[in-house]
């Protein structure tokens, strides 16, 4: 089931720099990271206008950044945590972008029941990086959901992305480098092929910590 995000009244927030935007993030939950900015910059969209969906949008940095990059697109952000979705909706509203960005408080796994196959030519996601049991889970619920596969696995997100993108869409992810082989395996299982990959190094002569990937059917 999908539903509009609730009002953010009563949520504790902290302002943070995000280009020209009036952006706030919750005092709990996942912080804005370089991964987010790199993913927004990695997205390519030649045909416009087009509909874009961000799976697991958190407080909304990617929808905001993409609204600047592609000024004639409509963007849908999906976030399972109600408080994070409410803050995201507030960020959209205060920046005057309600006509271009819609925020849904929903479970990513349920989206195929609400949207027809191929509804979004561009699908974007910064999925949770950690498998359950692979590391200590944060006691903060928002942070735990954002970082670990508590509410959806990598396969869940790829399967949903494949449905939303249909047979002609493009899918963009940022992910941890030590799960690169798993990403490729799950993509092939879903009928997707990598067409562009960029590894992200945090320092010279060190192994990559992240990678950006574009996949297509």
C-alpha positions as a LaTeX table, in Angstrom:
\begin{tabular}{lrrr}
\hline
Residue & $x$ (\AA) & $y$ (\AA) & $z$ (\AA) \\
\hline
Unk1 & 0.00 & 0.00 & 0.00 \\
Unk2 & 1.30 & 3.45 & $-0.88$ \\
Unk3 & 0.23 & 6.63 & 0.89 \\
Unk4 & 1.29 & 10.29 & 0.88 \\
Unk5 & 3.84 & 11.24 & 3.52 \\
Unk6 & 2.47 & 12.71 & 6.74 \\
Unk7 & 3.16 & 16.20 & 8.04 \\
Unk8 & 6.62 & 16.63 & 9.62 \\
Unk9 & 5.35 & 18.69 & 12.58 \\
Unk10 & 7.04 & 17.56 & 15.79 \\
Unk11 & 10.00 & 15.88 & 14.04 \\
Unk12 & 13.39 & 17.11 & 15.27 \\
Unk13 & 15.49 & 18.31 & 12.33 \\
Unk14 & 18.89 & 19.82 & 11.62 \\
Unk15 & 19.63 & 22.11 & 8.64 \\
Unk16 & 22.46 & 20.97 & 6.38 \\
Unk17 & 24.00 & 22.33 & 3.17 \\
Unk18 & 22.60 & 20.85 & $-0.05$ \\
Unk19 & 23.36 & 23.26 & $-2.87$ \\
Unk20 & 20.69 & 25.92 & $-3.24$ \\
Unk21 & 18.10 & 23.95 & $-1.30$ \\
Unk22 & 16.61 & 24.59 & 2.11 \\
Unk23 & 17.32 & 21.06 & 3.36 \\
Unk24 & 16.89 & 19.49 & 6.76 \\
Unk25 & 17.59 & 15.99 & 7.99 \\
Unk26 & 16.26 & 14.28 & 11.07 \\
Unk27 & 18.38 & 14.26 & 14.21 \\
Unk28 & 18.05 & 10.49 & 14.10 \\
Unk29 & 18.51 & 8.26 & 11.10 \\
Unk30 & 20.97 & 8.24 & 8.23 \\
Unk31 & 23.02 & 11.36 & 7.51 \\
Unk32 & 23.52 & 12.88 & 4.07 \\
Unk33 & 26.59 & 11.24 & 2.48 \\
Unk34 & 28.83 & 11.65 & $-0.55$ \\
Unk35 & 27.26 & 8.45 & $-1.93$ \\
Unk36 & 23.96 & 10.29 & $-2.34$ \\
Unk37 & 25.48 & 13.22 & $-4.23$ \\
Unk38 & 27.55 & 10.93 & $-6.47$ \\
Unk39 & 24.48 & 8.87 & $-7.36$ \\
Unk40 & 22.46 & 11.96 & $-8.30$ \\
Unk41 & 25.33 & 13.12 & $-10.53$ \\
Unk42 & 25.63 & 9.64 & $-12.11$ \\
Unk43 & 22.05 & 9.54 & $-13.38$ \\
Unk44 & 21.65 & 10.15 & $-17.11$ \\
Unk45 & 18.36 & 10.96 & $-18.81$ \\
Unk46 & 18.42 & 11.89 & $-22.49$ \\
Unk47 & 14.68 & 11.60 & $-23.22$ \\
Unk48 & 12.48 & 14.11 & $-21.43$ \\
Unk49 & 10.05 & 14.78 & $-19.91$ \\
Unk50 & 10.25 & 11.54 & $-17.96$ \\
Unk51 & 9.14 & 10.09 & $-14.64$ \\
Unk52 & 11.84 & 9.16 & $-12.10$ \\
Unk53 & 11.43 & 7.12 & $-8.91$ \\
Unk54 & 13.87 & 7.05 & $-5.97$ \\
Unk55 & 13.55 & 3.89 & $-3.86$ \\
Unk56 & 14.39 & 4.60 & $-0.23$ \\
Unk57 & 14.57 & 8.38 & $-0.53$ \\
Unk58 & 15.22 & 9.12 & 3.16 \\
Unk59 & 14.97 & 12.86 & 3.76 \\
Unk60 & 14.86 & 13.58 & 0.02 \\
Unk61 & 18.30 & 14.74 & $-1.17$ \\
Unk62 & 18.21 & 12.74 & $-4.42$ \\
Unk63 & 14.74 & 13.96 & $-5.54$ \\
Unk64 & 15.82 & 17.53 & $-4.83$ \\
Unk65 & 19.12 & 17.22 & $-6.68$ \\
Unk66 & 17.50 & 15.48 & $-9.65$ \\
Unk67 & 14.86 & 18.21 & $-9.85$ \\
Unk68 & 17.71 & 20.63 & $-10.59$ \\
Unk69 & 19.48 & 18.32 & $-13.04$ \\
Unk70 & 16.33 & 17.49 & $-15.03$ \\
Unk71 & 14.04 & 20.49 & $-14.81$ \\
Unk72 & 11.19 & 18.99 & $-16.82$ \\
Unk73 & 10.87 & 15.64 & $-15.00$ \\
Unk74 & 8.51 & 14.45 & $-12.30$ \\
Unk75 & 10.14 & 12.58 & $-9.42$ \\
Unk76 & 8.56 & 10.17 & $-6.94$ \\
Unk77 & 10.38 & 9.40 & $-3.70$ \\
Unk78 & 9.47 & 6.30 & $-1.70$ \\
Unk79 & 10.37 & 5.89 & 1.97 \\
Unk80 & 9.15 & 3.19 & 4.37 \\
Unk81 & 9.86 & 5.13 & 7.58 \\
Unk82 & 6.95 & 7.49 & 8.27 \\
Unk83 & 8.98 & 10.14 & 10.12 \\
Unk84 & 11.70 & 10.27 & 7.45 \\
Unk85 & 9.03 & 10.47 & 4.74 \\
Unk86 & 7.36 & 13.35 & 6.56 \\
Unk87 & 10.63 & 15.30 & 6.80 \\
Unk88 & 11.28 & 14.56 & 3.12 \\
Unk89 & 7.84 & 15.89 & 2.22 \\
Unk90 & 8.57 & 19.05 & 4.23 \\
Unk91 & 11.85 & 19.53 & 2.34 \\
Unk92 & 9.97 & 19.28 & $-0.94$ \\
Unk93 & 7.30 & 21.75 & 0.17 \\
Unk94 & 9.60 & 24.47 & 1.53 \\
Unk95 & 11.59 & 24.42 & $-1.71$ \\
Unk96 & 8.42 & 24.96 & $-3.76$ \\
Unk97 & 8.63 & 21.61 & $-5.54$ \\
Unk98 & 5.34 & 19.91 & $-4.64$ \\
Unk99 & 4.25 & 20.17 & $-8.27$ \\
Unk100 & 7.31 & 18.19 & $-9.38$ \\
Unk101 & 8.15 & 15.82 & $-6.51$ \\
Unk102 & 5.75 & 13.38 & $-4.82$ \\
Unk103 & 6.73 & 11.54 & $-1.63$ \\
Unk104 & 5.13 & 8.20 & $-0.72$ \\
Unk105 & 5.36 & 6.44 & 2.64 \\
Unk106 & 5.43 & 2.86 & 1.37 \\
Unk107 & 7.18 & $-0.50$ & 1.41 \\
Unk108 & 9.32 & $-0.86$ & $-1.72$ \\
Unk109 & 8.31 & $-4.51$ & $-2.03$ \\
Unk110 & 4.64 & $-3.53$ & $-2.43$ \\
Unk111 & 5.17 & $-1.05$ & $-5.27$ \\
Unk112 & 4.46 & $-3.57$ & $-8.08$ \\
Unk113 & 0.91 & $-3.78$ & $-6.69$ \\
Unk114 & 0.47 & $-0.01$ & $-7.08$ \\
Unk115 & 2.35 & 0.77 & $-10.29$ \\
Unk116 & 2.15 & $-0.94$ & $-13.67$ \\
Unk117 & 5.26 & $-2.45$ & $-15.20$ \\
Unk118 & 7.34 & 0.22 & $-16.91$ \\
Unk119 & 5.78 & 3.14 & $-15.02$ \\
Unk120 & 9.18 & 4.78 & $-14.42$ \\
Unk121 & 11.77 & 4.98 & $-17.21$ \\
Unk122 & 14.37 & 5.99 & $-14.59$ \\
Unk123 & 14.76 & 4.12 & $-11.28$ \\
Unk124 & 17.30 & 5.30 & $-8.70$ \\
Unk125 & 18.30 & 3.79 & $-5.37$ \\
Unk126 & 20.92 & 3.89 & $-2.63$ \\
Unk127 & 19.97 & 0.51 & $-1.08$ \\
Unk128 & 20.84 & $-0.70$ & 2.43 \\
Unk129 & 24.39 & $-2.02$ & 2.33 \\
Unk130 & 24.48 & $-4.55$ & 5.16 \\
Unk131 & 23.02 & $-8.05$ & 5.26 \\
Unk132 & 21.24 & $-9.04$ & 8.46 \\
Unk133 & 23.79 & $-10.75$ & 10.70 \\
Unk134 & 26.82 & $-9.32$ & 8.91 \\
Unk135 & 27.37 & $-6.46$ & 11.36 \\
Unk136 & 25.96 & $-4.84$ & 14.47 \\
Unk137 & 22.59 & $-3.22$ & 13.76 \\
Unk138 & 22.06 & 0.34 & 15.00 \\
Unk139 & 19.53 & 0.68 & 17.85 \\
Unk140 & 18.08 & 3.69 & 15.99 \\
Unk141 & 15.26 & 2.35 & 13.81 \\
Unk142 & 15.67 & 4.87 & 10.98 \\
Unk143 & 19.40 & 4.29 & 10.77 \\
Unk144 & 18.96 & 0.51 & 10.96 \\
Unk145 & 16.42 & 0.52 & 8.11 \\
Unk146 & 18.61 & 2.75 & 5.95 \\
Unk147 & 21.80 & 0.78 & 6.48 \\
Unk148 & 20.73 & $-2.85$ & 6.85 \\
Unk149 & 18.37 & $-5.17$ & 4.98 \\
Unk150 & 15.71 & $-5.14$ & 7.69 \\
Unk151 & 12.80 & $-4.29$ & 5.41 \\
Unk152 & 14.12 & $-5.34$ & 1.98 \\
Unk153 & 17.02 & $-7.30$ & 0.52 \\
Unk154 & 19.14 & $-6.48$ & $-2.51$ \\
Unk155 & 17.06 & $-8.96$ & $-4.50$ \\
Unk156 & 13.84 & $-7.24$ & $-3.37$ \\
Unk157 & 15.06 & $-3.84$ & $-4.57$ \\
Unk158 & 16.37 & $-5.15$ & $-7.88$ \\
Unk159 & 13.16 & $-7.11$ & $-8.53$ \\
Unk160 & 11.01 & $-4.05$ & $-7.80$ \\
Unk161 & 13.29 & $-1.83$ & $-9.88$ \\
Unk162 & 13.03 & $-4.23$ & $-12.82$ \\
Unk163 & 9.22 & $-4.08$ & $-12.65$ \\
Unk164 & 9.08 & $-0.29$ & $-12.38$ \\
Unk165 & 11.58 & 0.22 & $-15.21$ \\
Unk166 & 9.89 & $-2.28$ & $-17.52$ \\
Unk167 & 11.59 & $-3.40$ & $-20.71$ \\
Unk168 & 12.99 & $-0.03$ & $-21.73$ \\
Unk169 & 13.91 & 1.71 & $-18.46$ \\
Unk170 & 17.25 & 2.45 & $-16.84$ \\
Unk171 & 18.24 & 1.64 & $-13.25$ \\
Unk172 & 20.92 & 3.49 & $-11.27$ \\
Unk173 & 22.36 & 2.28 & $-7.94$ \\
Unk174 & 25.22 & 3.13 & $-5.61$ \\
Unk175 & 26.47 & 0.21 & $-3.52$ \\
Unk176 & 29.38 & $-1.18$ & $-1.51$ \\
Unk177 & 32.24 & $-2.55$ & $-3.58$ \\
Unk178 & 32.60 & $-5.78$ & $-1.60$ \\
Unk179 & 29.11 & $-6.82$ & $-2.81$ \\
Unk180 & 29.78 & $-6.03$ & $-6.47$ \\
Unk181 & 29.68 & $-9.67$ & $-7.59$ \\
Unk182 & 26.41 & $-10.18$ & $-5.73$ \\
Unk183 & 24.90 & $-7.13$ & $-7.43$ \\
Unk184 & 25.85 & $-8.47$ & $-10.87$ \\
Unk185 & 24.45 & $-11.91$ & $-10.03$ \\
Unk186 & 21.14 & $-10.50$ & $-8.76$ \\
Unk187 & 20.86 & $-8.19$ & $-11.77$ \\
Unk188 & 21.26 & $-11.10$ & $-14.17$ \\
Unk189 & 18.71 & $-13.12$ & $-12.19$ \\
Unk190 & 16.23 & $-10.26$ & $-12.76$ \\
Unk191 & 17.03 & $-10.02$ & $-16.46$ \\
Unk192 & 19.22 & $-6.91$ & $-16.19$ \\
Unk193 & 22.66 & $-6.19$ & $-17.60$ \\
Unk194 & 25.22 & $-3.63$ & $-16.41$ \\
Unk195 & 25.93 & $-1.01$ & $-19.06$ \\
Unk196 & 28.02 & 1.45 & $-17.04$ \\
Unk197 & 30.04 & 1.01 & $-13.84$ \\
Unk198 & 32.15 & 3.52 & $-11.93$ \\
Unk199 & 34.18 & 2.53 & $-8.86$ \\
Unk200 & 34.61 & 5.11 & $-6.10$ \\
Unk201 & 37.98 & 5.34 & $-4.28$ \\
Unk202 & 38.27 & 7.37 & $-1.09$ \\
Unk203 & 42.06 & 7.67 & $-1.40$ \\
Unk204 & 44.75 & 6.96 & $-4.04$ \\
Unk205 & 46.16 & 3.42 & $-4.11$ \\
Unk206 & 43.34 & 2.06 & $-1.98$ \\
Unk207 & 40.68 & $-0.44$ & $-3.06$ \\
Unk208 & 37.29 & 1.07 & $-3.99$ \\
Unk209 & 34.70 & 1.30 & $-1.24$ \\
Unk210 & 31.66 & 2.00 & $-3.43$ \\
Unk211 & 30.55 & 1.64 & $-7.01$ \\
Unk212 & 27.93 & 3.32 & $-9.19$ \\
Unk213 & 26.11 & 1.16 & $-11.70$ \\
Unk214 & 23.62 & 1.66 & $-14.51$ \\
Unk215 & 21.59 & $-1.41$ & $-15.50$ \\
Unk216 & 19.11 & $-2.05$ & $-18.30$ \\
Unk217 & 16.97 & $-5.01$ & $-19.37$ \\
\hline
\end{tabular}
